[in-house]
Amino acid sequence: AQSVTQLGSHVSVSEGALVLLRCNYSSSVPPYLFWYVQYPNQGLQLLLKYTSAATLVKGINGFEAEFKKSETSFHLTKPSAHMSDAAEYFCAVSDDSSASKIIFGSGTRLSIRP
Amino acid sequence: EAGVVQSPRYKIIEKKQPVAFWCNPISGHNTLYWYRQNLGQGPELLIRYENEEAVDDSQLPKDRFSAERLKGVDSTLKIQPAELGDSAVYLCASSLGAGQYTDTQYFGPGTRLTVL
């Protein structure tokens, strides 16, 4: 069965600093991987997804993630944090090409310091 | 285009009372999902519909939870009777349809349930 582990329930960075949110996955088959963002009192929004094409995936709002099979990781990065990036971020995995069953991690809350 | 609509946004009830949540998916989306999100956790799937058919309800506590999706459009999730542990955010999502390669799920804003 697949699962994801997000390291760090809370990450705080200064505005303009690098954002790095860590995610490790476990899957018995080649996985499909996702990052979602959840702003306060809103639903989840897809940031990006890995579908076994390019290992470096670019998403919305300047975020990107790199699939590293040898490390079973899919970390999310952004070169320069903006105040509007403050939100909860969820890594997720699916072993189904239709992505009809997605397993979410427990989330990382990103805070941005002025 | 309107997104996934859910109502109510907030609900406070006493334990043992019934409660219902409503979801209207994005127009044309055949697949509908109900998730529960406990505080500090990621969403967990309760049930997935493809059109009118519940194709995955393995995580739905069937002793107290029920769901329906009549006519394959909007859906209702019901809890009867509610327990203290049911306090959570209930999220609805929709996608074009299973079988679409890495089909994207679009989420509604959720209903925050508090059981006293």
PDB file of N, CA and C in Angstrom, chain B residues 7 9 14-17 19 21 30 36 40 44 49 51 56 65 68-69 73-74 77 99 104 108:
ATOM      1  N   SER B   7     -22.547  23.077   0.858  1.00  0.00           N
ATOM      2  CA  SER B   7     -23.295  23.772   1.903  1.00  0.00           C
ATOM      3  C   SER B   7     -23.762  22.774   2.952  1.00  0.00           C
ATOM      4  N   ARG B   9     -21.452  25.781   5.082  1.00  0.00           N
ATOM      5  CA  ARG B   9     -20.014  25.909   5.323  1.00  0.00           C
ATOM      6  C   ARG B   9     -19.657  25.527   6.748  1.00  0.00           C
ATOM      7  N   GLU B  14     -25.582  18.956  18.374  1.00  0.00           N
ATOM      8  CA  GLU B  14     -25.389  18.147  19.577  1.00  0.00           C
ATOM      9  C   GLU B  14     -25.167  16.700  19.148  1.00  0.00           C
ATOM     10  N   LYS B  15     -24.421  15.970  19.958  1.00  0.00           N
ATOM     11  CA  LYS B  15     -24.218  14.551  19.641  1.00  0.00           C
ATOM     12  C   LYS B  15     -25.566  13.839  19.619  1.00  0.00           C
ATOM     13  N   LYS B  16     -25.609  12.811  18.811  1.00  0.00           N
ATOM     14  CA  LYS B  16     -26.787  11.984  18.567  1.00  0.00           C
ATOM     15  C   LYS B  16     -27.779  12.615  17.602  1.00  0.00           C
ATOM     16  N   GLN B  17     -27.521  13.864  17.207  1.00  0.00           N
ATOM     17  CA  GLN B  17     -28.391  14.493  16.209  1.00  0.00           C
ATOM     18  C   GLN B  17     -27.962  14.093  14.805  1.00  0.00           C
ATOM     19  N   VAL B  19     -27.201  14.989  10.736  1.00  0.00           N
ATOM     20  CA  VAL B  19     -26.685  16.132   9.984  1.00  0.00           C
ATOM     21  C   VAL B  19     -26.489  15.697   8.533  1.00  0.00           C
ATOM     22  N   PHE B  21     -24.848  17.033   4.594  1.00  0.00           N
ATOM     23  CA  PHE B  21     -24.011  17.949   3.823  1.00  0.00           C
ATOM     24  C   PHE B  21     -24.363  17.777   2.352  1.00  0.00           C
ATOM     25  N   ASN B  30     -18.003  13.636 -13.905  1.00  0.00           N
ATOM     26  CA  ASN B  30     -18.732  12.396 -13.623  1.00  0.00           C
ATOM     27  C   ASN B  30     -18.366  11.780 -12.276  1.00  0.00           C
ATOM     28  N   ARG B  36     -13.073  13.195   4.473  1.00  0.00           N
ATOM     29  CA  ARG B  36     -13.098  13.768   5.825  1.00  0.00           C
ATOM     30  C   ARG B  36     -11.684  14.211   6.172  1.00  0.00           C
ATOM     31  N   GLY B  40      -5.471  18.917  11.630  1.00  0.00           N
ATOM     32  CA  GLY B  40      -4.048  18.622  11.545  1.00  0.00           C
ATOM     33  C   GLY B  40      -3.697  17.422  10.684  1.00  0.00           C
ATOM     34  N   GLU B  44      -9.082  12.197   4.043  1.00  0.00           N
ATOM     35  CA  GLU B  44      -9.211  10.745   3.879  1.00  0.00           C
ATOM     36  C   GLU B  44     -10.496  10.452   3.124  1.00  0.00           C
ATOM     37  N   TYR B  49     -17.954   8.269  -6.137  1.00  0.00           N
ATOM     38  CA  TYR B  49     -19.020   7.952  -7.090  1.00  0.00           C
ATOM     39  C   TYR B  49     -18.522   8.128  -8.515  1.00  0.00           C
ATOM     40  N   ASN B  51     -20.630   8.652 -11.725  1.00  0.00           N
ATOM     41  CA  ASN B  51     -22.048   8.910 -12.041  1.00  0.00           C
ATOM     42  C   ASN B  51     -22.883   8.583 -10.810  1.00  0.00           C
ATOM     43  N   ASP B  56     -16.403   3.073  -4.624  1.00  0.00           N
ATOM     44  CA  ASP B  56     -15.476   2.835  -3.531  1.00  0.00           C
ATOM     45  C   ASP B  56     -16.049   3.453  -2.266  1.00  0.00           C
ATOM     46  N   PHE B  65     -23.083   6.514   8.645  1.00  0.00           N
ATOM     47  CA  PHE B  65     -22.910   7.388   7.493  1.00  0.00           C
ATOM     48  C   PHE B  65     -23.649   6.805   6.290  1.00  0.00           C
ATOM     49  N   GLU B  68     -25.676   9.636  -1.038  1.00  0.00           N
ATOM     50  CA  GLU B  68     -26.404   9.356  -2.266  1.00  0.00           C
ATOM     51  C   GLU B  68     -26.026  10.383  -3.315  1.00  0.00           C
ATOM     52  N   ARG B  69     -26.159   9.967  -4.539  1.00  0.00           N
ATOM     53  CA  ARG B  69     -25.895  10.847  -5.664  1.00  0.00           C
ATOM     54  C   ARG B  69     -26.944  10.543  -6.728  1.00  0.00           C
ATOM     55  N   VAL B  73     -25.512  13.821 -10.345  1.00  0.00           N
ATOM     56  CA  VAL B  73     -25.027  15.203 -10.319  1.00  0.00           C
ATOM     57  C   VAL B  73     -24.657  15.548  -8.872  1.00  0.00           C
ATOM     58  N   ASP B  74     -25.564  16.222  -8.143  1.00  0.00           N
ATOM     59  CA  ASP B  74     -25.213  16.606  -6.794  1.00  0.00           C
ATOM     60  C   ASP B  74     -25.348  15.420  -5.843  1.00  0.00           C
ATOM     61  N   LEU B  77     -24.266  13.788   1.807  1.00  0.00           N
ATOM     62  CA  LEU B  77     -23.638  12.906   2.793  1.00  0.00           C
ATOM     63  C   LEU B  77     -24.349  13.127   4.120  1.00  0.00           C
ATOM     64  N   GLY B  99     -10.441   6.865 -15.183  1.00  0.00           N
ATOM     65  CA  GLY B  99      -9.938   6.425 -16.467  1.00  0.00           C
ATOM     66  C   GLY B  99      -9.229   7.531 -17.211  1.00  0.00           C
ATOM     67  N   THR B 104      -7.451  15.218 -12.562  1.00  0.00           N
ATOM     68  CA  THR B 104      -7.310  16.169 -11.467  1.00  0.00           C
ATOM     69  C   THR B 104      -8.603  16.265 -10.683  1.00  0.00           C
ATOM     70  N   GLY B 108     -14.078  21.402  -3.182  1.00  0.00           N
ATOM     71  CA  GLY B 108     -14.899  22.464  -2.652  1.00  0.00           C
ATOM     72  C   GLY B 108     -14.296  23.008  -1.367  1.00  0.00           C
TER      73      GLY B 108
END
